[in-house]
Short mmCIF file of C-alpha atoms and ligand atoms in Angstrom, two decimals:
data_model
loop_
_atom_site.label_atom_id
_atom_site.label_comp_id
_atom_site.label_asym_id
_atom_site.label_seq_id
_atom_site.Cartn_x
_atom_site.Cartn_y
_atom_site.Cartn_z
CA MET A 1 29.08 71.57 180.07
CA LYS A 2 25.59 73.12 179.91
CA ILE A 3 23.76 72.47 176.54
CA VAL A 4 20.36 73.91 176.03
CA THR A 5 18.24 71.79 173.80
CA ILE A 6 15.23 73.48 172.20
CA VAL A 7 12.18 71.27 170.65
CA GLY A 8 8.55 71.93 169.78
CA ALA A 9 7.54 69.41 167.39
CA ARG A 10 6.91 65.63 166.90
CA PRO A 11 9.91 64.85 164.34
CA GLN A 12 12.13 66.90 167.30
CA PHE A 13 11.49 64.99 169.93
CA ILE A 14 12.41 61.50 167.63
CA LYS A 15 15.69 63.64 166.76
CA ALA A 16 16.44 64.92 170.26
CA ALA A 17 15.99 61.38 171.99
CA PRO A 18 19.58 59.80 171.06
CA VAL A 19 21.48 62.82 171.58
CA SER A 20 19.72 63.25 174.71
CA GLN A 21 21.13 60.15 175.55
CA ALA A 22 24.58 60.30 174.49
CA LEU A 23 24.80 63.70 176.57
CA ALA A 24 23.19 61.56 179.49
CA GLY A 25 25.83 61.75 182.74
CA GLN A 26 28.23 63.52 180.99
CA HIS A 27 27.02 67.24 180.21
CA GLN A 28 24.03 68.95 182.05
CA GLN A 29 21.05 69.38 179.60
CA ILE A 30 18.62 71.69 180.04
CA LEU A 31 15.44 70.93 177.90
CA ILE A 32 13.00 73.81 176.53
CA HIS A 33 9.58 72.69 174.98
CA THR A 34 8.12 75.33 173.20
CA GLY A 35 4.46 73.69 172.94
CA GLN A 36 4.42 74.18 169.08
CA HIS A 37 2.87 70.07 169.53
CA TYR A 38 0.74 69.80 172.56
CA ASP A 39 -1.92 67.18 171.83
CA ARG A 40 -0.69 63.84 173.93
CA GLU A 41 0.11 61.74 170.85
CA MET A 42 1.92 64.68 169.27
CA SER A 43 3.84 65.46 172.21
CA ASP A 44 3.93 63.18 175.85
CA LEU A 45 3.97 60.20 173.97
CA PHE A 46 7.20 60.44 172.81
CA PHE A 47 8.82 61.66 175.80
CA ASP A 48 7.51 58.69 177.11
CA GLU A 49 7.99 55.99 174.60
CA LEU A 50 11.81 57.25 174.04
CA HIS A 51 12.39 58.03 177.53
CA ILE A 52 13.37 61.58 177.04
CA PRO A 53 13.56 63.69 180.15
CA ARG A 54 10.88 65.96 180.99
CA PRO A 55 11.32 69.42 180.01
CA ASP A 56 12.75 72.10 182.25
CA TYR A 57 11.01 74.80 180.43
CA GLU A 58 7.31 74.05 179.12
CA LEU A 59 6.97 77.47 177.26
CA GLY A 60 3.11 76.33 176.16
CA ILE A 61 3.26 78.66 172.87
CA GLY A 62 1.04 76.48 170.93
CA SER A 63 -0.62 76.88 167.55
CA GLY A 64 -1.27 80.20 165.47
CA PRO A 65 0.30 82.38 162.40
CA HIS A 66 3.74 82.17 161.71
CA GLY A 67 4.56 85.50 163.39
CA ARG A 68 3.36 85.37 166.30
CA GLN A 69 4.19 81.83 167.20
CA THR A 70 7.94 82.23 166.51
CA GLY A 71 7.83 85.69 168.15
CA GLN A 72 6.47 84.37 171.46
CA MET A 73 8.64 81.28 171.38
CA LEU A 74 11.77 83.94 170.75
CA GLN A 75 10.53 86.13 173.62
CA ARG A 76 10.35 83.36 176.13
CA ILE A 77 13.65 81.15 174.89
CA GLU A 78 15.50 84.50 175.50
CA GLU A 79 14.15 84.71 179.10
CA ALA A 80 15.31 81.30 179.63
CA LEU A 81 18.75 81.59 177.70
CA LEU A 82 19.36 84.63 179.92
CA ALA A 83 18.45 82.60 183.00
CA GLU A 84 20.75 79.24 182.10
CA LYS A 85 23.51 80.82 180.35
CA PRO A 86 24.34 77.84 178.53
CA ALA A 87 27.73 76.83 176.55
CA TRP A 88 25.61 75.81 173.54
CA VAL A 89 21.87 75.77 172.40
CA LEU A 90 21.47 72.99 170.00
CA VAL A 91 18.48 73.31 167.77
CA TYR A 92 16.90 70.64 165.29
CA GLY A 93 15.30 70.41 161.80
CA ASP A 94 13.49 73.46 160.29
CA THR A 95 10.21 74.12 162.37
CA ASN A 96 9.73 77.54 163.87
CA SER A 97 11.06 76.16 166.77
CA THR A 98 14.28 75.55 165.32
CA LEU A 99 14.52 79.12 164.10
CA ALA A 100 13.25 80.74 167.30
CA GLY A 101 15.96 79.19 169.22
CA ALA A 102 18.28 79.75 167.06
CA LEU A 103 17.87 83.43 166.66
CA ALA A 104 16.98 83.71 170.35
CA ALA A 105 20.71 82.24 170.89
CA VAL A 106 22.52 84.00 168.39
CA LYS A 107 21.53 87.77 169.80
CA LEU A 108 22.61 86.53 172.74
CA GLN A 109 26.11 85.63 171.98
CA ILE A 110 25.22 82.26 172.84
CA PRO A 111 27.01 79.53 170.20
CA VAL A 112 23.98 77.60 168.04
CA ALA A 113 24.69 73.98 167.15
CA HIS A 114 22.20 73.30 164.16
CA VAL A 115 21.25 69.48 163.80
CA GLU A 116 19.89 68.49 160.67
CA ALA A 117 21.90 71.25 158.61
CA GLY A 118 22.54 71.64 155.17
CA LEU A 119 18.86 70.54 154.02
CA ARG A 120 17.14 72.37 150.84
CA SER A 121 14.29 72.08 149.21
CA PHE A 122 14.57 75.08 147.18
CA ASN A 123 11.11 75.72 147.36
CA ARG A 124 10.75 79.01 149.04
CA ALA A 125 6.79 78.47 149.48
CA MET A 126 7.70 76.17 152.22
CA PRO A 127 8.05 77.82 156.16
CA GLU A 128 10.57 74.99 156.66
CA GLU A 129 12.86 76.25 153.93
CA HIS A 130 13.23 79.78 155.61
CA ASN A 131 13.47 78.33 158.85
CA ARG A 132 16.53 76.11 157.31
CA VAL A 133 18.24 78.57 155.56
CA LEU A 134 18.38 81.24 158.60
CA THR A 135 18.77 78.84 161.07
CA ASP A 136 22.17 77.37 159.05
CA HIS A 137 23.19 81.21 158.45
CA CYS A 138 23.55 81.84 161.96
CA ALA A 139 24.69 78.39 163.08
CA ASP A 140 28.15 78.18 165.16
CA LEU A 141 28.24 74.17 164.40
CA LEU A 142 26.31 72.67 161.25
CA LEU A 143 25.67 69.11 161.89
CA CYS A 144 25.06 67.74 158.57
CA PRO A 145 23.54 64.05 158.01
CA THR A 146 24.34 63.74 154.26
CA GLN A 147 27.46 64.74 152.07
CA THR A 148 24.53 66.38 150.26
CA ALA A 149 24.05 68.59 153.15
CA VAL A 150 27.62 69.78 153.20
CA ASN A 151 27.80 70.39 149.57
CA LEU A 152 24.64 72.70 149.53
CA LEU A 153 26.23 74.49 152.60
CA ALA A 154 29.70 74.99 150.66
CA ALA A 155 27.63 75.99 147.77
CA GLU A 156 26.09 78.79 149.81
CA GLY A 157 29.83 79.99 151.13
CA ILE A 158 29.35 78.31 154.53
CA THR A 159 32.31 76.02 155.15
CA ARG A 160 33.44 76.67 158.96
CA GLY A 161 31.93 74.69 161.23
CA VAL A 162 30.39 72.19 159.26
CA PHE A 163 30.52 68.39 159.86
CA LEU A 164 29.07 65.50 158.41
CA VAL A 165 27.81 63.22 161.20
CA GLY A 166 25.20 61.05 159.73
CA ASP A 167 21.41 61.30 160.65
CA VAL A 168 20.13 61.19 164.26
CA MET A 169 16.99 59.68 162.90
CA VAL A 170 18.89 56.39 161.63
CA ASP A 171 20.39 56.40 165.54
CA ALA A 172 16.81 56.53 166.72
CA MET A 173 15.53 54.05 164.08
CA GLN A 174 18.75 51.54 165.18
CA GLN A 175 17.74 51.93 169.08
CA HIS A 176 13.77 51.19 168.61
CA GLY A 177 13.67 49.25 165.59
CA ALA A 178 13.55 45.92 166.72
CA LEU A 179 11.83 47.09 170.02
CA ALA A 180 8.93 48.08 167.49
CA ARG A 181 8.25 44.84 165.84
CA GLN A 182 8.53 42.96 169.37
CA HIS A 183 6.02 44.86 171.04
CA SER A 184 3.65 47.04 168.54
CA THR A 185 0.63 44.96 168.74
CA LEU A 186 -1.46 47.70 165.89
CA ALA A 187 -1.17 45.80 162.60
CA ASP A 188 -2.72 42.57 164.48
CA ARG A 189 -5.21 44.51 166.13
CA LEU A 190 -6.08 45.81 162.44
CA HIS A 191 -6.33 42.69 160.83
CA LEU A 192 -3.09 43.46 158.58
CA ARG A 193 -0.50 40.99 157.42
CA PRO A 194 2.67 42.41 156.27
CA ARG A 195 3.35 43.42 153.02
CA SER A 196 -0.89 43.68 152.54
CA PHE A 197 -1.32 47.14 153.56
CA ALA A 198 0.07 50.69 152.63
CA LEU A 199 0.89 53.31 155.14
CA ALA A 200 0.25 57.37 154.59
CA THR A 201 1.18 60.17 156.40
CA ILE A 202 0.26 63.72 155.13
CA HIS A 203 0.60 67.27 156.77
CA ARG A 204 2.19 69.99 154.32
CA PRO A 205 0.20 72.78 154.15
CA TYR A 206 0.17 72.78 150.68
CA ASN A 207 -1.14 69.06 150.39
CA THR A 208 -4.16 69.99 153.19
CA ASP A 209 -4.85 73.87 152.90
CA ASP A 210 -6.41 73.23 149.58
CA PRO A 211 -9.50 70.91 149.37
CA ALA A 212 -8.99 70.16 145.54
CA ARG A 213 -5.13 68.76 146.48
CA LEU A 214 -6.19 66.79 149.55
CA ALA A 215 -9.18 65.10 147.26
CA VAL A 216 -6.40 64.39 144.78
CA ILE A 217 -4.64 62.47 147.65
CA LEU A 218 -7.62 60.63 149.00
CA THR A 219 -8.29 59.34 145.40
CA ALA A 220 -4.77 58.50 145.08
CA LEU A 221 -5.09 56.33 148.26
CA ALA A 222 -8.40 54.79 147.15
CA GLY A 223 -6.70 53.66 143.77
CA LEU A 224 -4.09 52.06 145.74
CA ALA A 225 -6.35 48.75 146.26
CA MET A 226 -4.88 47.63 149.01
CA PRO A 227 -5.73 49.16 152.78
CA VAL A 228 -4.31 51.87 153.50
CA VAL A 229 -3.36 52.57 157.16
CA PHE A 230 -3.65 56.42 157.87
CA PRO A 231 -2.34 58.08 161.59
CA VAL A 232 -4.12 61.71 160.60
CA HIS A 233 -1.93 64.43 161.39
CA PRO A 234 -4.20 67.11 163.40
CA ARG A 235 -3.66 69.81 160.73
CA THR A 236 -4.93 67.19 158.33
CA ARG A 237 -7.91 66.48 160.25
CA ALA A 238 -8.96 69.80 160.65
CA ALA A 239 -8.55 70.21 156.99
CA LEU A 240 -10.46 67.37 156.07
CA ALA A 241 -13.21 68.61 158.26
CA ARG A 242 -13.30 71.78 156.74
CA ALA A 243 -13.40 70.36 153.29
CA GLY A 244 -16.28 68.41 154.52
CA LEU A 245 -14.18 65.05 152.64
CA THR A 246 -15.39 61.34 153.34
CA LEU A 247 -12.39 58.81 153.60
CA PRO A 248 -12.35 56.33 150.74
CA ALA A 249 -13.48 52.67 152.41
CA ASN A 250 -9.89 51.16 152.01
CA VAL A 251 -8.30 54.21 154.36
CA ILE A 252 -8.34 52.96 158.08
CA ALA A 253 -7.77 56.63 159.65
CA LEU A 254 -6.39 56.77 163.12
CA ASP A 255 -5.14 59.52 165.53
CA PRO A 256 -1.53 60.30 165.32
CA ILE A 257 0.32 56.92 166.40
CA GLY A 258 3.33 56.80 168.59
CA TYR A 259 6.82 56.00 167.25
CA LEU A 260 6.98 52.12 168.09
CA ASP A 261 3.73 51.68 166.49
CA MET A 262 4.99 53.58 163.47
CA LEU A 263 7.96 52.09 163.17
CA ALA A 264 6.44 48.98 163.01
CA LEU A 265 4.39 49.87 160.49
CA GLU A 266 6.75 51.16 158.06
CA GLN A 267 8.36 47.99 158.82
CA THR A 268 5.69 45.35 157.45
CA ALA A 269 4.12 48.32 155.18
CA ALA A 270 4.18 47.14 151.29
CA LEU A 271 4.23 50.73 150.10
CA ILE A 272 4.38 54.05 152.02
CA VAL A 273 2.98 57.53 150.61
CA THR A 274 3.85 60.87 152.79
CA ASP A 275 4.79 64.28 152.36
CA SER A 276 6.95 64.03 155.64
CA GLY A 277 10.42 64.63 155.79
CA GLY A 278 11.32 62.01 158.33
CA VAL A 279 8.71 59.07 156.89
CA GLN A 280 10.84 59.49 153.76
CA LYS A 281 13.59 58.26 155.20
CA GLU A 282 12.42 55.50 157.30
CA ALA A 283 10.97 54.30 154.46
CA TYR A 284 14.14 54.41 152.39
CA CYS A 285 16.04 53.16 155.86
CA PHE A 286 13.36 49.43 156.02
CA ALA A 287 13.96 49.29 152.33
CA VAL A 288 9.95 49.87 151.76
CA PRO A 289 8.88 51.89 148.29
CA CYS A 290 8.06 55.39 149.28
CA ILE A 291 5.96 57.82 147.06
CA THR A 292 6.34 61.03 148.09
CA VAL A 293 3.04 63.70 147.28
CA ARG A 294 5.59 66.77 146.93
CA PRO A 295 7.22 68.47 143.78
CA GLU A 296 10.43 68.21 145.27
CA THR A 297 12.39 66.38 148.02
CA GLU A 298 15.23 67.52 150.31
CA TRP A 299 16.12 63.63 150.58
CA VAL A 300 17.57 63.34 147.02
CA GLU A 301 19.37 60.45 147.65
CA THR A 302 16.09 58.22 148.10
CA VAL A 303 14.84 59.52 144.74
CA ASP A 304 18.51 59.05 142.80
CA ALA A 305 18.26 55.39 144.59
CA GLY A 306 15.00 54.85 142.75
CA TRP A 307 13.60 53.63 146.21
CA ASN A 308 11.25 57.03 146.51
CA ARG A 309 9.30 58.68 144.03
CA LEU A 310 7.86 62.04 143.46
CA ALA A 311 4.44 62.41 142.57
CA TRP A 312 2.99 65.76 142.26
CA GLY A 313 0.25 65.33 139.63
CA ASP A 314 -3.18 63.94 139.69
CA ALA A 315 -4.12 60.40 140.96
CA ALA A 316 -3.17 58.62 138.00
CA GLN A 317 0.23 59.80 138.86
CA VAL A 318 0.79 58.59 142.40
CA ILE A 319 -1.27 55.19 141.26
CA GLU A 320 1.32 54.36 138.27
CA ALA A 321 4.29 55.41 140.79
CA ALA A 322 3.10 52.87 143.42
CA ARG A 323 2.63 50.35 140.18
CA ARG A 324 6.11 50.49 138.51
CA PRO A 325 8.57 48.16 139.48
CA TRP A 326 10.89 48.59 142.42
CA PRO A 327 14.31 48.12 142.77
CA THR A 328 15.88 44.61 144.11
CA THR A 329 19.05 46.14 145.43
CA PRO A 330 19.00 47.53 149.26
CA PRO A 331 19.35 50.91 149.54
CA PRO A 332 23.00 52.09 149.89
CA PRO A 333 23.34 53.03 153.46
CA VAL A 334 23.69 57.10 153.05
CA PHE A 335 22.31 58.72 156.26
CA GLY A 336 25.14 57.47 158.27
CA ASP A 337 25.41 54.38 160.65
CA GLY A 338 23.69 55.18 163.70
CA HIS A 339 26.28 56.90 165.75
CA ALA A 340 25.37 60.39 164.91
CA ALA A 341 24.52 61.40 168.39
CA GLU A 342 27.69 60.58 169.81
CA ARG A 343 29.72 62.17 167.10
CA ILE A 344 27.64 65.36 168.15
CA VAL A 345 28.50 65.10 171.55
CA ARG A 346 32.25 65.24 170.63
CA LEU A 347 31.72 68.18 168.54
CA LEU A 348 29.92 69.96 171.42
CA GLU A 349 32.99 69.26 173.50
CA ARG A 350 35.37 70.43 171.43
CA GLY A 351 33.81 74.19 171.81
CA THR A 352 33.60 76.62 168.88
CA LEU A 353 36.35 76.37 166.08
C1 LIG B 1 5.06 71.48 161.77
C2 LIG B 1 6.15 72.32 160.97
C3 LIG B 1 6.59 71.26 160.08
C4 LIG B 1 6.91 69.64 160.56
C5 LIG B 1 5.47 69.33 161.31
C6 LIG B 1 5.63 67.83 162.24
C7 LIG B 1 6.37 74.71 160.95
C8 LIG B 1 6.18 75.76 160.24
N1 LIG B 1 6.29 73.34 160.49
O1 LIG B 1 3.97 71.46 160.70
O2 LIG B 1 8.12 71.72 159.48
O3 LIG B 1 7.00 68.96 159.48
O4 LIG B 1 5.23 70.57 162.57
O5 LIG B 1 4.78 67.19 162.48
O6 LIG B 1 7.16 74.72 162.10
N2 LIG B 1 -2.47 70.90 166.08
C9 LIG B 1 -2.81 70.36 166.80
N3 LIG B 1 -2.25 69.97 168.36
C10 LIG B 1 -0.96 69.60 168.05
C11 LIG B 1 -0.27 70.61 167.07
C12 LIG B 1 -1.00 71.00 165.94
O7 LIG B 1 -4.09 70.53 166.79
O8 LIG B 1 -0.37 69.10 168.83
C13 LIG B 1 -3.10 71.81 164.78
C14 LIG B 1 -3.28 73.22 164.90
O9 LIG B 1 -4.48 73.49 164.39
C15 LIG B 1 -2.07 74.02 164.41
C16 LIG B 1 -1.99 72.69 163.13
O10 LIG B 1 -1.96 71.52 163.84
O11 LIG B 1 -2.52 74.66 163.77
C17 LIG B 1 -0.40 73.10 162.53
O12 LIG B 1 0.50 72.73 163.63
P1 LIG B 1 1.64 73.46 163.06
O13 LIG B 1 2.49 73.17 164.32
O14 LIG B 1 1.56 75.29 162.71
O15 LIG B 1 2.30 73.46 162.00
P2 LIG B 1 2.43 71.74 161.64
O16 LIG B 1 1.64 71.53 160.45
O17 LIG B 1 2.30 70.98 162.93
N1 LIG B 2 5.34 59.62 163.06
C1 LIG B 2 4.97 59.12 164.24
N2 LIG B 2 3.60 58.87 164.47
C2 LIG B 2 2.51 59.59 163.36
C3 LIG B 2 3.43 59.93 162.13
C4 LIG B 2 4.99 60.23 162.32
O1 LIG B 2 5.57 58.48 165.31
O2 LIG B 2 1.34 59.22 163.52
C5 LIG B 2 6.98 59.76 163.47
C6 LIG B 2 7.64 59.36 161.75
O3 LIG B 2 8.01 57.89 162.15
C7 LIG B 2 8.98 59.98 161.83
C8 LIG B 2 8.38 61.86 162.36
O4 LIG B 2 7.35 61.49 163.20
O5 LIG B 2 9.85 59.98 162.67
C9 LIG B 2 7.88 62.46 161.41
O6 LIG B 2 7.49 63.75 161.57
P1 LIG B 2 6.38 64.52 161.02
O7 LIG B 2 5.85 63.85 159.80
O8 LIG B 2 5.38 65.11 161.70
O9 LIG B 2 7.49 65.73 160.35
P2 LIG B 2 8.62 65.75 159.52
O10 LIG B 2 9.57 64.53 159.25
O11 LIG B 2 7.96 66.06 157.84
O12 LIG B 2 9.05 67.03 159.73
#
């Protein structure tokens, strides 16, 4: 069976890696990289670390306004799908690359499988929310990471082709977590002892593109009273420069880091502060307290279990949220057993229902 996988942004390389491995040797995989992310440390590094096959198509679309970026992807993906005629198109998550892939496929009547289906923030100001709603509504196979996602799809009238498979990011964490601990030397190079530092990532437009909001987050990081390792997303790097903001003395700013270094730091951090979807889940799975600087989260299980706290107010709110006691019982394993990718392959083999 021929399966076209569409990726373009950092989290999609990580999500696609275990599925690509599960498909290997059994099915023909064609990989299309839209080029949404293109810096080495946002793209190629993950192909190398996670042993993802080189893309068959590198579309090189790059950055741009949403309409232009998504439109250019749609056009180029359509050309590739016409040439390849796959049995399935596989899309991941909620980026513009996801939506472009799903739209291109559905217009050619090629079945679409959506990995990480059913997530909702109910915040229509987020581009990701449009991307996921539209992708779910044109997908034939909806591969849900959690029961919550299954329920949310049912509430929108989508029950056909919906399967609870678990989260492919857990597969990736289980495959690489121990290796990361053994091989990463980043914490040593930064002279950081386990549980003596925080790890922060910020990239949502509503946190970066408003200088006042970005300043609040920096003040909050300063108030954590411990070193904060801050791998800076290129969007955030540009926003910091535009706003002319200087980083607090306790913040160690780095270029984006590789997945193994990231998993290693996550496992030894005392606290994680983030607005990333993937990083919230990783914090939860590693039982590391997490503050999410957002008004809401799609990953509600992490908040319900007490391991993740939303802090969308001023810096004092973030600092207070970090200081309150954290749970002493391990987080329940709500994101699956690390075998989501195998289930996905079996479902693709069954064909459309
Ligand atoms: C995108 C996704 C978001 C996801 C995130 C993961 C959309 C709408 N957003 O957000 O859902 O959480 O990826 O990281 O699809 N840039 C570079 N080099 C790169 C990539 C980006 O310099 O390799 C800069 C460019 O200035 C670009 C900006 O970052 O304009 C934003 O990139 P873009 O892919 O549009 O959005 P992200 O914020 O990365
Ligand atoms: N990540 C990484 N290096 C970094 C920052 C993040 O490897 O410098 C990983 C992180 O561990 C997670 C994924 O990238 O697996 C999350 O991607 P991102 O935060 O860009 O997107 P989101 O999950 O919010 O869509």
